[in-house]
Amino acid sequence: MGFQITPKEYVDYIILAGEEIEKNGEYVTALDAKTGDGDHWVNLNSGFQKLISMQEELKIMELAPMLKKIGMTLMSAIGGSSGVLYGSGYLAASKALKDAGALDIDTLYIFLQTELNAIMERGKAKPGWKTMIDSLYEGVEAYGAAKEAGQDERQVMEALKRGAQEGRDRTREMEAVKGRASYQTNKGVGELDPGAVTMCIQLECLSDYILNHKL
Ligand code: ADP
Ligand code: MG
């Protein structure tokens, strides 16, 4: 049988991701000071710290209501573009998974695809535009390709992580089309997109959580 992440375990992943985001404050803020308005990490970090402070409440919820609660919390606690985008992603995932009790290799894929589509729709942005979408898009593509090819669950999780990292790294050479970096004369070329960096941190933590605790 494959892996299963219960809602309670998803909260354990959120805690790990929140800790990892917390550690990357100086790095992400320095990046965002170059290409954005410097607040991305402070905003995102306060969203994750808020979730961590709510862990007892979240841990006793069913999957879909928990994802909805996470989305509403991120939307109000983060602010900025990323608050709305992460909020929309989680709310859409909550709807798509209303009948799922846990996340397995199939429902996690639905989760990530739904989150990606919701973020692209809400932000009216596409892959290749130097945003958080790039890490998620390449992670989801690699996940799907590995799954289609019949690779085992460890390989699928490794593919998710590697795809997200490649998407993040590719943002260095991209020109920003949306968001604040697009107002700069060089369109942010030469620097990673801070939102792609923090999205990648979350996807790395998710695949590591599954690799280290579930497979
Ligand atoms: P802002 O300063 O634009 O209000 P944040 O500081 O919360 O937003 O987050 C900045 C990050 O949000 C960017 O690095 C980028 O990855 C992401 N972003 C901004 N606009 C969009 C968009 N329309 N679609 C997807 N991601 C976006
Ligand atoms: Mg900002």
Short mmCIF file of N, CA and C in Angstrom, two decimals, residues 27 131 134-136 138 162-174 191-193 196-201 204:
data_model
loop_
_atom_site.label_atom_id
_atom_site.label_comp_id
_atom_site.label_asym_id
_atom_site.label_seq_id
_atom_site.Cartn_x
_atom_site.Cartn_y
_atom_site.Cartn_z
N TYR A 27 17.64 35.58 3.62
CA TYR A 27 17.89 35.28 2.21
C TYR A 27 16.73 35.75 1.33
N THR A 131 7.39 33.74 -11.44
CA THR A 131 6.62 33.85 -10.19
C THR A 131 6.67 32.51 -9.44
N ASP A 134 6.17 29.10 -11.20
CA ASP A 134 7.19 28.30 -11.89
C ASP A 134 7.67 27.09 -11.09
N SER A 135 7.83 27.25 -9.78
CA SER A 135 8.25 26.11 -8.95
C SER A 135 7.13 25.06 -8.90
N LEU A 136 5.90 25.55 -8.70
CA LEU A 136 4.78 24.63 -8.58
C LEU A 136 4.51 23.93 -9.90
N GLU A 138 6.53 23.26 -12.47
CA GLU A 138 7.52 22.24 -12.84
C GLU A 138 7.46 21.04 -11.89
N ARG A 162 12.65 17.68 -7.31
CA ARG A 162 13.61 18.12 -8.34
C ARG A 162 12.95 19.08 -9.33
N GLY A 163 11.70 18.78 -9.70
CA GLY A 163 10.98 19.66 -10.61
C GLY A 163 10.82 21.05 -10.00
N ALA A 164 10.42 21.11 -8.74
CA ALA A 164 10.22 22.39 -8.06
C ALA A 164 11.54 23.18 -8.02
N GLN A 165 12.64 22.47 -7.75
CA GLN A 165 13.94 23.14 -7.68
C GLN A 165 14.35 23.67 -9.05
N GLU A 166 14.07 22.88 -10.09
CA GLU A 166 14.41 23.34 -11.44
C GLU A 166 13.57 24.55 -11.84
N GLY A 167 12.29 24.51 -11.49
CA GLY A 167 11.41 25.65 -11.78
C GLY A 167 11.90 26.90 -11.06
N ARG A 168 12.24 26.74 -9.79
CA ARG A 168 12.79 27.87 -9.02
C ARG A 168 14.05 28.40 -9.71
N ASP A 169 14.97 27.50 -10.06
CA ASP A 169 16.24 27.95 -10.64
C ASP A 169 16.06 28.63 -11.99
N ARG A 170 15.08 28.17 -12.74
CA ARG A 170 14.83 28.77 -14.05
C ARG A 170 14.34 30.20 -13.95
N THR A 171 13.74 30.57 -12.81
CA THR A 171 13.24 31.96 -12.70
C THR A 171 14.38 32.97 -12.75
N ARG A 172 15.62 32.53 -12.51
CA ARG A 172 16.75 33.46 -12.52
C ARG A 172 16.87 34.17 -13.88
N GLU A 173 16.69 33.42 -14.93
CA GLU A 173 16.87 34.00 -16.27
C GLU A 173 15.56 34.52 -16.88
N MET A 174 14.45 34.34 -16.16
CA MET A 174 13.17 34.79 -16.74
C MET A 174 13.00 36.29 -16.55
N GLU A 191 18.22 37.41 -11.03
CA GLU A 191 17.86 37.06 -9.65
C GLU A 191 16.72 36.05 -9.65
N LEU A 192 16.76 35.16 -8.66
CA LEU A 192 15.63 34.24 -8.48
C LEU A 192 14.41 35.03 -8.02
N ASP A 193 13.23 34.54 -8.34
CA ASP A 193 12.01 35.16 -7.85
C ASP A 193 11.75 34.70 -6.40
N ALA A 196 9.00 32.18 -5.95
CA ALA A 196 9.36 30.84 -6.44
C ALA A 196 10.24 30.12 -5.42
N VAL A 197 11.09 30.89 -4.73
CA VAL A 197 11.96 30.30 -3.69
C VAL A 197 11.11 29.77 -2.54
N THR A 198 10.13 30.55 -2.08
CA THR A 198 9.35 30.09 -0.92
C THR A 198 8.36 28.98 -1.30
N MET A 199 7.86 29.01 -2.54
CA MET A 199 7.02 27.89 -3.00
C MET A 199 7.86 26.61 -3.03
N CYS A 200 9.09 26.74 -3.52
CA CYS A 200 9.96 25.57 -3.60
C CYS A 200 10.27 25.01 -2.20
N ILE A 201 10.47 25.89 -1.23
CA ILE A 201 10.72 25.42 0.14
C ILE A 201 9.55 24.54 0.60
N GLU A 204 9.63 21.18 -1.26
CA GLU A 204 10.73 20.35 -0.75
C GLU A 204 10.35 19.73 0.59
#
